């Protein structure tokens, strides 16, 4: 059965009415994966048997009239950086090629509690470092809209899986844009929640002061459902905040009266593709027609965000990735002379070029004599970036911008040019540095048929507002109803 394009809400309705069973839905998506993933290569592994077993169990519970979770029977694809007990979690790295976690991440526990079906593990840039999924040690994921283009990264597999109709939703992680940029490239909805909104327990750490887990879906309501399921305090992540989780899915259809939208003048400068700019301007007109007020704001320090981010994230990565020493778990070199040689060979063999580049940059930035000049300075500018937002949000409710300066670039186009690749993150990185939430949703297509993403950023814990504001736009447009042409499952 083809379920392509069905939204999570539509599937839930059909499940509740008894028109569809969890097994039929799961089998439908497994068929879609079988038909399409040979080309898209979004999945690193597919949990066929386990998913069908889980779905069968959910159906029998429903038939007996026993309680089922809020996502009962809906498949979720999970980025291969989030630990699931008994499921290989590789971070797309040779270092963790055979790593099977003995425990579930908090978000996986939450998904199991809500009876979501864990359908498979998605490809990514190694240890979430990259913007194209080309840094995976195993395969290059293709953009479902044009297979010679990148799906974005680092959660490219999760975005492509939803865009290609191989899962109604998925999880990714966003340290500097890794949910939002691929959502924009693939024409799906993606949310980076506020720092502290979702527990990172069981998320393999890249840069701990920036990392957040968030949802992808093919409409705003689906993203609301999934965020609601995973958000909330978890004592195992001390940075997760003890604040009630709003009923995002129940309120998402309520439009916001008197919405004040900020447009940052620094966001519309050289380097922004004209078609992307035109799509954002057209989206602002849609909001104006809906009664919103659009005002100019200023984020004067945003021009430093890429420089600050690549010092902070590399510094934290150099520390976090020190654990891959060949002793505790993961890859270990087969032959070595002594302990130091074992560390060097293990890390030399296990890590790819981009991960090595970050570890070297970060170690340098943190070393005695350079720490003050680089790391400490970056933290000070980070603070100024946050203050810019605080100031802007005194007069507006959300800030609208592109998600990336261009639509999806070609596979191979930027991979040998790290600086251009890093500049891809210009619109997304500041929210991570400031700890703020952002949502990206489809806002049109380029003349060559590639999706264009619109980003809405808000103050801390304003996810409900972002979802409602995003939904106002979505209801007026049909971009999210368009799907790439791929073999049907
Ligand atoms: N592209 C950014 C980087 O390479 C963002 C990565 C992410 O958000 N995980 O670091």
Tab-separated table of C-alpha atoms and ligand atoms in Angstrom:
chain	number	residue	atom	x	y	z
A	1	UNK	CA	0.000	0.000	0.000
A	2	UNK	CA	1.321	3.449	-0.841
A	3	UNK	CA	1.197	5.859	2.056
A	4	UNK	CA	3.431	8.398	0.381
A	5	UNK	CA	2.725	11.886	1.442
A	6	UNK	CA	0.319	10.956	4.235
A	7	UNK	CA	0.855	13.204	7.227
A	8	UNK	CA	1.253	11.840	10.740
A	9	UNK	CA	-2.126	13.333	11.690
A	10	UNK	CA	-3.882	11.625	8.759
A	11	UNK	CA	-2.301	8.291	9.624
A	12	UNK	CA	-3.333	8.618	13.279
A	13	UNK	CA	-6.919	9.337	12.260
A	14	UNK	CA	-7.046	6.288	10.002
A	15	UNK	CA	-5.539	4.133	12.738
A	16	UNK	CA	-8.099	5.321	15.266
A	17	UNK	CA	-10.981	4.738	12.843
A	18	UNK	CA	-9.694	1.250	12.172
A	19	UNK	CA	-9.132	1.919	8.421
A	20	UNK	CA	-5.475	1.004	8.790
A	21	UNK	CA	-3.462	-1.125	11.183
A	22	UNK	CA	0.002	-0.438	12.558
A	23	UNK	CA	1.243	-3.486	10.638
A	24	UNK	CA	-0.184	-2.148	7.348
A	25	UNK	CA	1.419	1.245	7.922
A	26	UNK	CA	4.764	-0.215	8.932
A	27	UNK	CA	4.760	-2.642	6.008
A	28	UNK	CA	3.806	0.234	3.666
A	29	UNK	CA	6.813	2.287	4.741
A	30	UNK	CA	9.121	-0.730	4.653
A	31	UNK	CA	7.984	-1.270	1.042
A	32	UNK	CA	8.681	2.390	0.289
A	33	UNK	CA	12.176	2.005	1.718
A	34	UNK	CA	12.727	-1.128	-0.366
A	35	UNK	CA	11.568	0.676	-3.520
A	36	UNK	CA	13.351	4.013	-3.055
A	37	UNK	CA	16.244	3.819	-0.667
A	38	UNK	CA	18.502	2.096	-3.188
A	39	UNK	CA	18.621	5.505	-4.874
A	40	UNK	CA	18.277	7.894	-1.950
A	41	UNK	CA	20.470	5.999	0.539
A	42	UNK	CA	18.972	7.678	3.575
A	43	UNK	CA	19.099	4.601	5.818
A	44	UNK	CA	22.168	2.963	7.331
A	45	UNK	CA	20.051	0.141	8.712
A	46	UNK	CA	16.386	-0.841	8.587
A	47	UNK	CA	14.758	-2.622	11.536
A	48	UNK	CA	12.363	-4.679	9.397
A	49	UNK	CA	11.626	-7.564	11.771
A	50	UNK	CA	11.681	-5.568	14.967
A	51	UNK	CA	9.432	-2.871	13.496
A	52	UNK	CA	6.861	-5.417	12.313
A	53	UNK	CA	6.966	-7.191	15.654
A	54	UNK	CA	6.405	-3.905	17.476
A	55	UNK	CA	3.519	-3.006	15.130
A	56	UNK	CA	1.865	-6.425	15.613
A	57	UNK	CA	2.018	-6.001	19.352
A	58	UNK	CA	0.478	-2.501	19.140
A	59	UNK	CA	-2.372	-3.783	16.934
A	60	UNK	CA	-3.195	-6.580	19.317
A	61	UNK	CA	-3.260	-4.191	22.243
A	62	UNK	CA	-5.576	-1.841	20.371
A	63	UNK	CA	-7.876	-4.722	19.403
A	64	UNK	CA	-8.115	-5.809	23.029
A	65	UNK	CA	-9.088	-2.284	23.979
A	66	UNK	CA	-5.912	-1.879	26.058
A	67	UNK	CA	-4.316	1.589	26.172
A	68	UNK	CA	-1.882	2.581	23.439
A	69	UNK	CA	0.525	5.527	23.261
A	70	UNK	CA	-0.062	8.812	21.432
A	71	UNK	CA	2.051	7.798	18.454
A	72	UNK	CA	0.862	4.193	18.392
A	73	UNK	CA	1.758	2.606	15.076
A	74	UNK	CA	3.573	5.556	13.494
A	75	UNK	CA	7.067	4.827	12.148
A	76	UNK	CA	9.953	7.077	13.170
A	77	UNK	CA	13.401	6.998	11.539
A	78	UNK	CA	16.233	7.902	13.917
A	79	UNK	CA	19.537	9.622	13.147
A	80	UNK	CA	22.398	7.228	13.812
A	81	UNK	CA	23.772	9.447	16.604
A	82	UNK	CA	20.978	8.602	19.093
A	83	UNK	CA	21.522	5.414	21.102
A	84	UNK	CA	18.896	2.693	20.956
A	85	UNK	CA	19.410	-0.457	22.960
A	86	UNK	CA	20.412	-3.372	20.772
A	87	UNK	CA	20.505	-1.238	17.574
A	88	UNK	CA	23.827	-0.416	15.987
A	89	UNK	CA	24.593	3.285	16.542
A	90	UNK	CA	27.532	4.196	14.322
A	91	UNK	CA	27.473	8.032	14.063
A	92	UNK	CA	28.403	7.221	10.437
A	93	UNK	CA	31.959	6.665	11.662
A	94	UNK	CA	34.352	3.756	11.321
A	95	UNK	CA	35.138	4.435	14.960
A	96	UNK	CA	31.698	3.158	16.029
A	97	UNK	CA	31.063	0.836	13.076
A	98	UNK	CA	30.155	-2.079	15.370
A	99	UNK	CA	28.940	-0.214	18.439
A	100	UNK	CA	25.664	-1.536	19.870
A	101	UNK	CA	24.494	0.572	22.832
A	102	UNK	CA	23.392	-1.260	25.959
A	103	UNK	CA	20.774	1.429	26.735
A	104	UNK	CA	18.148	3.689	25.170
A	105	UNK	CA	18.522	7.447	24.831
A	106	UNK	CA	15.822	9.368	26.714
A	107	UNK	CA	14.060	10.275	23.457
A	108	UNK	CA	13.991	6.604	22.424
A	109	UNK	CA	12.423	5.659	25.770
A	110	UNK	CA	9.810	8.364	25.187
A	111	UNK	CA	9.096	7.070	21.660
A	112	UNK	CA	8.758	3.519	22.930
A	113	UNK	CA	6.401	4.754	25.691
A	114	UNK	CA	4.228	6.372	23.029
A	115	UNK	CA	4.344	3.217	20.871
A	116	UNK	CA	6.104	4.796	17.897
A	117	UNK	CA	7.634	2.160	15.595
A	118	UNK	CA	11.415	2.465	15.290
A	119	UNK	CA	11.754	1.763	11.591
A	120	UNK	CA	15.442	2.394	10.963
A	121	UNK	CA	18.611	4.380	11.460
A	122	UNK	CA	19.499	7.255	9.180
A	123	UNK	CA	22.726	8.410	7.579
A	124	UNK	CA	24.540	11.562	8.675
A	125	UNK	CA	27.847	13.381	8.502
A	126	UNK	CA	30.346	11.597	10.725
A	127	UNK	CA	29.702	12.588	14.369
A	128	UNK	CA	27.268	15.220	13.005
A	129	UNK	CA	30.068	17.350	11.544
A	130	UNK	CA	29.064	18.669	8.145
A	131	UNK	CA	26.328	20.214	6.034
A	132	UNK	CA	25.876	17.671	3.242
A	133	UNK	CA	25.985	14.091	4.631
A	134	UNK	CA	29.050	13.575	2.401
A	135	UNK	CA	31.199	13.125	5.522
A	136	UNK	CA	29.528	9.789	6.308
A	137	UNK	CA	32.091	6.980	6.368
A	138	UNK	CA	29.556	4.668	4.704
A	139	UNK	CA	27.435	6.287	1.981
A	140	UNK	CA	26.330	9.578	0.485
A	141	UNK	CA	22.629	10.344	0.851
A	142	UNK	CA	20.953	11.953	-2.159
A	143	UNK	CA	18.394	14.758	-2.192
A	144	UNK	CA	15.069	13.100	-3.150
A	145	UNK	CA	14.157	16.122	-5.303
A	146	UNK	CA	17.254	15.751	-7.456
A	147	UNK	CA	19.559	12.833	-6.862
A	148	UNK	CA	22.667	14.706	-7.975
A	149	UNK	CA	22.163	17.249	-5.175
A	150	UNK	CA	22.965	16.963	-1.466
A	151	UNK	CA	20.167	16.558	1.097
A	152	UNK	CA	22.025	18.893	3.465
A	153	UNK	CA	23.484	17.801	6.751
A	154	UNK	CA	24.353	16.619	9.143
A	155	UNK	CA	20.893	15.009	9.570
A	156	UNK	CA	20.588	14.510	5.785
A	157	UNK	CA	19.345	10.925	6.082
A	158	UNK	CA	16.506	11.881	8.446
A	159	UNK	CA	15.378	14.750	6.196
A	160	UNK	CA	15.618	12.686	2.997
A	161	UNK	CA	13.715	9.757	4.579
A	162	UNK	CA	10.712	12.006	5.276
A	163	UNK	CA	10.931	13.889	1.956
A	164	UNK	CA	11.003	10.598	0.018
A	165	UNK	CA	7.950	9.249	1.870
A	166	UNK	CA	9.978	6.508	3.580
A	167	UNK	CA	8.835	7.555	7.074
A	168	UNK	CA	6.169	10.027	8.232
A	169	UNK	CA	8.653	11.510	10.633
A	170	UNK	CA	12.171	11.248	11.979
A	171	UNK	CA	14.589	12.533	14.598
A	172	UNK	CA	17.742	14.513	13.987
A	173	UNK	CA	20.185	16.552	16.029
A	174	UNK	CA	21.057	20.203	15.548
A	175	UNK	CA	24.338	21.670	16.815
A	176	UNK	CA	24.658	24.423	14.215
A	177	UNK	CA	21.757	23.867	11.838
A	178	UNK	CA	21.824	20.135	11.235
A	179	UNK	CA	18.047	19.770	11.436
A	180	UNK	CA	17.024	23.069	9.863
A	181	UNK	CA	19.383	23.201	6.872
A	182	UNK	CA	18.504	19.670	5.628
A	183	UNK	CA	14.791	20.354	6.293
A	184	UNK	CA	15.102	23.365	3.973
A	185	UNK	CA	17.073	21.430	1.345
A	186	UNK	CA	14.585	18.530	1.317
A	187	UNK	CA	11.331	20.515	1.607
A	188	UNK	CA	10.177	19.180	4.980
A	189	UNK	CA	9.535	20.656	8.423
A	190	UNK	CA	12.326	20.548	11.026
A	191	UNK	CA	12.622	22.034	14.522
A	192	UNK	CA	15.616	22.825	16.668
A	193	UNK	CA	14.140	23.146	20.150
A	194	UNK	CA	15.411	25.523	22.848
A	195	UNK	CA	18.580	24.337	24.591
A	196	UNK	CA	17.235	22.362	27.565
A	197	UNK	CA	13.834	21.494	26.032
A	198	UNK	CA	14.802	17.920	25.071
A	199	UNK	CA	17.107	15.629	27.037
A	200	UNK	CA	20.361	14.640	25.317
A	201	UNK	CA	20.820	11.554	27.471
A	202	UNK	CA	21.949	8.941	24.952
A	203	UNK	CA	22.768	11.441	22.180
A	204	UNK	CA	26.410	10.922	21.218
A	205	UNK	CA	27.972	14.264	22.134
A	206	UNK	CA	29.482	16.567	19.515
A	207	UNK	CA	29.416	20.044	21.155
A	208	UNK	CA	27.557	19.809	24.445
A	209	UNK	CA	26.716	23.499	24.872
A	210	UNK	CA	24.980	23.493	21.458
A	211	UNK	CA	23.551	20.019	20.745
A	212	UNK	CA	19.754	19.539	20.694
A	213	UNK	CA	17.570	16.706	19.395
A	214	UNK	CA	14.516	17.626	17.323
A	215	UNK	CA	11.850	16.340	14.934
A	216	UNK	CA	11.368	16.239	11.163
A	217	UNK	CA	7.902	15.750	9.656
A	218	UNK	CA	6.082	16.405	6.400
A	219	UNK	CA	3.867	19.025	8.002
A	220	UNK	CA	3.930	21.354	11.005
A	221	UNK	CA	1.366	19.333	12.947
A	222	UNK	CA	3.523	16.185	12.629
A	223	UNK	CA	6.532	18.068	13.968
A	224	UNK	CA	4.391	19.312	16.894
A	225	UNK	CA	3.286	15.752	17.703
A	226	UNK	CA	6.818	14.413	17.721
A	227	UNK	CA	8.252	17.335	19.711
A	228	UNK	CA	5.537	16.913	22.328
A	229	UNK	CA	6.502	13.258	22.694
A	230	UNK	CA	10.221	13.854	23.256
A	231	UNK	CA	10.315	17.160	25.202
A	232	UNK	CA	10.585	17.507	28.960
A	233	UNK	CA	12.787	17.192	31.999
A	234	UNK	CA	15.006	14.145	32.381
A	235	UNK	CA	17.157	13.959	35.523
A	236	UNK	CA	19.857	12.158	33.516
A	237	UNK	CA	20.564	15.334	31.524
A	238	UNK	CA	21.159	18.142	33.993
A	239	UNK	CA	20.720	20.736	31.235
A	240	UNK	CA	17.155	19.611	30.531
A	241	UNK	CA	14.757	22.121	32.028
A	242	UNK	CA	11.910	21.358	34.398
A	243	UNK	CA	9.135	23.216	32.602
A	244	UNK	CA	5.753	21.812	31.598
A	245	UNK	CA	5.551	20.641	27.982
A	246	UNK	CA	2.759	22.510	26.178
A	247	UNK	CA	0.222	20.555	24.116
A	248	UNK	CA	1.876	21.626	20.882
A	249	UNK	CA	-0.256	19.439	18.612
A	250	UNK	CA	-3.563	20.574	20.120
A	251	UNK	CA	-2.839	24.307	19.707
A	252	UNK	CA	-0.952	24.278	16.414
A	253	UNK	CA	-4.031	25.239	14.371
A	254	UNK	CA	-4.762	28.356	16.434
A	255	UNK	CA	-3.515	31.387	14.489
A	256	UNK	CA	-1.662	34.102	16.397
A	257	UNK	CA	-3.455	37.430	16.420
A	258	UNK	CA	-1.283	40.524	16.079
A	259	UNK	CA	1.866	38.578	15.237
A	260	UNK	CA	4.944	40.820	15.071
A	261	UNK	CA	7.592	39.512	12.693
A	262	UNK	CA	11.164	40.749	12.755
A	263	UNK	CA	13.351	40.774	9.661
A	264	UNK	CA	17.049	41.232	10.389
A	265	UNK	CA	18.752	43.523	7.908
A	266	UNK	CA	21.993	41.550	8.357
A	267	UNK	CA	20.262	38.486	6.867
A	268	UNK	CA	19.730	40.061	3.457
A	269	UNK	CA	23.201	40.734	2.169
A	270	UNK	CA	25.570	39.565	-0.585
A	271	UNK	CA	25.746	35.806	-0.928
A	272	UNK	CA	22.005	35.273	-0.567
A	273	UNK	CA	20.577	33.549	-3.637
A	274	UNK	CA	17.966	35.733	-5.387
A	275	UNK	CA	15.351	32.991	-5.601
A	276	UNK	CA	15.710	32.242	-1.882
A	277	UNK	CA	15.364	35.941	-1.089
A	278	UNK	CA	12.262	36.217	-3.289
A	279	UNK	CA	10.651	33.217	-1.564
A	280	UNK	CA	11.222	34.749	1.874
A	281	UNK	CA	9.782	38.080	0.704
A	282	UNK	CA	6.727	36.289	-0.711
A	283	UNK	CA	6.276	34.485	2.628
A	284	UNK	CA	6.345	37.839	4.432
A	285	UNK	CA	3.546	39.032	2.119
A	286	UNK	CA	1.501	35.978	3.089
A	287	UNK	CA	1.972	36.891	6.741
A	288	UNK	CA	1.048	40.519	6.088
A	289	UNK	CA	-2.187	39.356	4.446
A	290	UNK	CA	-2.893	37.330	7.576
A	291	UNK	CA	-2.636	40.502	9.643
A	292	UNK	CA	0.948	40.225	10.851
A	293	UNK	CA	3.155	43.278	11.216
A	294	UNK	CA	6.645	43.036	9.679
A	295	UNK	CA	9.409	45.189	11.220
A	296	UNK	CA	13.117	45.518	10.684
A	297	UNK	CA	15.356	44.381	13.529
A	298	UNK	CA	19.111	44.224	13.869
A	299	UNK	CA	21.354	41.339	14.888
A	300	UNK	CA	24.651	43.242	14.582
A	301	UNK	CA	26.902	40.458	15.819
A	302	UNK	CA	25.435	37.753	13.583
A	303	UNK	CA	28.272	38.326	11.103
A	304	UNK	CA	30.642	36.739	13.628
A	305	UNK	CA	28.490	33.681	14.236
A	306	UNK	CA	30.259	31.320	11.824
A	307	UNK	CA	33.679	32.211	13.248
A	308	UNK	CA	32.470	31.885	16.843
A	309	UNK	CA	30.654	28.633	16.187
A	310	UNK	CA	33.616	26.925	14.536
A	311	UNK	CA	35.820	27.752	17.535
A	312	UNK	CA	33.253	26.718	20.161
A	313	UNK	CA	32.079	23.536	18.432
A	314	UNK	CA	35.590	22.401	17.528
A	315	UNK	CA	36.840	23.053	21.074
A	316	UNK	CA	34.018	21.049	22.609
A	317	UNK	CA	34.377	18.304	19.993
A	318	UNK	CA	38.089	17.953	20.702
A	319	UNK	CA	37.229	17.256	24.325
A	320	UNK	CA	34.149	15.068	23.714
A	321	UNK	CA	35.882	12.922	21.118
A	322	UNK	CA	38.871	12.234	23.363
A	323	UNK	CA	36.891	9.252	24.671
A	324	UNK	CA	37.488	7.288	21.442
A	325	UNK	CA	40.818	5.884	22.511
A	326	UNK	CA	40.413	2.250	21.507
A	327	UNK	CA	40.290	1.204	25.160
A	328	UNK	CA	36.693	1.394	26.304
A	329	UNK	CA	34.688	0.712	23.170
A	330	UNK	CA	34.652	1.328	19.448
A	331	UNK	CA	37.397	0.702	16.942
A	332	UNK	CA	40.895	-0.359	18.047
A	333	UNK	CA	43.848	-0.659	15.674
A	334	UNK	CA	44.909	-4.252	15.127
A	335	UNK	CA	48.639	-3.825	15.420
A	336	UNK	CA	50.643	-1.293	17.416
A	337	UNK	CA	53.978	-0.938	19.180
A	338	UNK	CA	52.922	0.548	22.489
A	339	UNK	CA	50.053	2.417	24.132
A	340	UNK	CA	50.683	5.785	22.468
A	341	UNK	CA	51.024	4.074	19.099
A	342	UNK	CA	47.709	2.301	19.787
A	343	UNK	CA	45.941	5.638	20.463
A	344	UNK	CA	47.441	7.220	17.350
A	345	UNK	CA	46.644	4.353	15.002
A	346	UNK	CA	43.154	3.851	16.429
A	347	UNK	CA	42.230	7.501	16.001
A	348	UNK	CA	44.069	7.811	12.694
A	349	UNK	CA	42.108	4.880	11.250
A	350	UNK	CA	38.771	5.480	12.976
A	351	UNK	CA	38.120	9.163	12.214
A	352	UNK	CA	37.519	10.769	8.818
A	353	UNK	CA	39.123	13.977	7.531
A	354	UNK	CA	36.503	16.469	8.776
A	355	UNK	CA	36.451	15.014	12.289
A	356	UNK	CA	40.244	15.184	12.416
A	357	UNK	CA	40.131	18.790	11.196
A	358	UNK	CA	37.737	19.759	14.010
A	359	UNK	CA	39.771	17.945	16.682
A	360	UNK	CA	42.935	19.717	15.556
A	361	UNK	CA	41.247	23.142	15.353
A	362	UNK	CA	39.657	22.665	18.767
A	363	UNK	CA	42.791	21.401	20.452
A	364	UNK	CA	44.642	24.408	19.066
A	365	UNK	CA	41.970	26.879	20.238
A	366	UNK	CA	42.059	25.423	23.747
A	367	UNK	CA	45.831	25.161	24.103
A	368	UNK	CA	47.772	27.254	26.593
A	369	UNK	CA	48.650	30.620	25.081
A	370	UNK	CA	45.771	30.525	22.567
A	371	UNK	CA	42.846	29.842	24.891
A	372	UNK	CA	42.260	33.530	25.723
A	373	UNK	CA	42.722	34.711	22.175
A	374	UNK	CA	40.360	32.168	20.607
A	375	UNK	CA	38.107	30.214	22.955
A	376	UNK	CA	37.532	32.916	25.575
A	377	UNK	CA	37.062	35.585	22.912
A	378	UNK	CA	34.552	33.356	21.119
A	379	UNK	CA	32.568	32.944	24.355
A	380	UNK	CA	32.432	36.717	24.782
A	381	UNK	CA	31.117	37.238	21.247
A	382	UNK	CA	28.671	34.383	21.814
A	383	UNK	CA	27.243	36.400	24.695
A	384	UNK	CA	26.832	39.442	22.446
A	385	UNK	CA	24.991	37.324	19.876
A	386	UNK	CA	22.543	36.249	22.578
A	387	UNK	CA	22.085	39.858	23.709
A	388	UNK	CA	21.223	40.901	20.149
A	389	UNK	CA	18.364	38.404	20.173
A	390	UNK	CA	17.164	39.515	23.618
A	391	UNK	CA	17.031	43.067	22.324
A	392	UNK	CA	15.238	42.091	19.097
A	393	UNK	CA	12.632	40.000	20.895
A	394	UNK	CA	11.637	43.029	22.959
A	395	UNK	CA	9.842	44.340	19.875
A	396	UNK	CA	8.971	41.242	17.791
A	397	UNK	CA	7.549	37.755	18.441
A	398	UNK	CA	9.531	35.841	15.829
A	399	UNK	CA	12.379	36.496	13.406
A	400	UNK	CA	11.916	35.275	9.843
A	401	UNK	CA	14.882	34.455	7.605
A	402	UNK	CA	16.031	31.981	4.975
A	403	UNK	CA	17.235	28.631	6.344
A	404	UNK	CA	20.318	28.661	4.078
A	405	UNK	CA	21.794	31.094	1.576
A	406	UNK	CA	21.113	28.778	-1.395
A	407	UNK	CA	18.930	25.806	-2.306
A	408	UNK	CA	20.629	22.382	-2.177
A	409	UNK	CA	24.088	22.401	-3.762
A	410	UNK	CA	25.394	19.559	-5.900
A	411	UNK	CA	27.041	16.532	-4.336
A	412	UNK	CA	30.797	17.138	-4.545
A	413	UNK	CA	30.419	20.890	-5.094
A	414	UNK	CA	31.657	22.080	-1.675
A	415	UNK	CA	33.230	19.040	-0.109
A	416	UNK	CA	36.812	20.130	-0.807
A	417	UNK	CA	36.145	23.694	0.314
A	418	UNK	CA	35.489	23.589	4.079
A	419	UNK	CA	35.115	27.356	4.398
A	420	UNK	CA	32.289	27.525	1.833
A	421	UNK	CA	30.695	24.526	3.505
A	422	UNK	CA	30.886	26.289	6.892
A	423	UNK	CA	29.273	29.417	5.383
A	424	UNK	CA	26.191	27.303	4.596
A	425	UNK	CA	25.367	27.578	8.297
A	426	UNK	CA	25.199	31.373	8.428
A	427	UNK	CA	21.424	31.564	9.145
A	428	UNK	CA	21.181	28.660	11.552
A	429	UNK	CA	24.228	28.801	13.806
A	430	UNK	CA	23.274	31.896	15.849
A	431	UNK	CA	20.229	30.158	17.356
A	432	UNK	CA	22.477	27.386	18.689
A	433	UNK	CA	24.961	29.873	20.104
A	434	UNK	CA	22.081	31.724	21.821
A	435	UNK	CA	20.278	28.495	22.853
A	436	UNK	CA	17.081	29.545	21.048
A	437	UNK	CA	14.502	27.541	19.082
A	438	UNK	CA	14.055	27.616	15.316
A	439	UNK	CA	11.668	25.967	12.876
A	440	UNK	CA	12.151	25.516	9.137
A	441	UNK	CA	9.317	24.781	6.727
A	442	UNK	CA	8.945	24.593	2.945
A	443	UNK	CA	8.396	27.973	1.264
A	444	UNK	CA	8.677	27.316	-2.458
A	445	UNK	CA	10.963	25.956	-5.134
A	446	UNK	CA	13.856	27.262	-7.166
A	447	UNK	CA	13.550	27.455	-10.947
A	448	UNK	CA	15.445	24.153	-11.080
A	449	UNK	CA	12.852	22.473	-8.861
A	450	UNK	CA	14.720	22.392	-5.565
A	451	UNK	CA	12.938	23.233	-2.289
A	452	UNK	CA	13.496	26.532	-0.482
A	453	UNK	CA	13.228	26.688	3.316
A	454	UNK	CA	11.838	29.452	5.524
A	455	UNK	CA	13.137	29.787	9.078
A	456	UNK	CA	11.292	31.238	12.083
A	457	UNK	CA	13.294	31.823	15.257
A	458	UNK	CA	11.850	32.725	18.637
A	459	UNK	CA	12.776	33.454	22.249
A	460	UNK	CA	13.669	30.601	24.606
A	461	UNK	CA	10.835	28.092	25.057
A	462	UNK	CA	8.644	29.754	22.414
A	463	UNK	CA	8.224	26.501	20.453
A	464	UNK	CA	4.445	26.713	20.718
A	465	UNK	CA	4.485	30.193	19.189
A	466	UNK	CA	6.834	29.084	16.389
A	467	UNK	CA	4.662	26.093	15.551
A	468	UNK	CA	1.485	28.169	15.445
A	469	UNK	CA	3.139	30.896	13.368
A	470	UNK	CA	4.563	28.284	10.977
A	471	UNK	CA	1.190	26.596	10.648
A	472	UNK	CA	-0.482	29.924	9.754
A	473	UNK	CA	1.779	30.083	6.703
A	474	UNK	CA	1.477	26.388	5.897
A	475	UNK	CA	-2.327	26.602	5.746
A	476	UNK	CA	-2.077	29.310	3.082
A	477	UNK	CA	0.320	27.389	0.851
A	478	UNK	CA	0.584	23.915	-0.585
A	479	UNK	CA	4.366	23.487	-0.686
A	480	UNK	CA	4.244	20.745	1.930
A	481	UNK	CA	1.779	18.813	-0.233
A	482	UNK	CA	4.278	18.470	-3.082
A	483	UNK	CA	6.421	15.369	-3.166
A	484	UNK	CA	9.396	14.324	-5.266
A	485	UNK	CA	8.883	11.780	-8.007
A	486	UNK	CA	10.466	8.528	-6.953
A	487	UNK	CA	9.458	4.896	-7.435
A	488	UNK	CA	6.319	4.287	-5.367
A	489	UNK	CA	6.416	1.630	-2.623
B	1	LIG	N1	27.112	22.156	9.622
B	1	LIG	C1	27.456	22.370	10.993
B	1	LIG	C2	28.755	21.677	11.332
B	1	LIG	O1	29.309	21.119	10.459
B	1	LIG	C3	26.329	21.935	11.864
B	1	LIG	C4	26.413	20.553	12.351
B	1	LIG	C5	25.295	20.170	13.265
B	1	LIG	O2	24.379	20.956	13.523
B	1	LIG	N2	25.442	18.980	13.816
B	1	LIG	O3	29.214	21.704	12.428
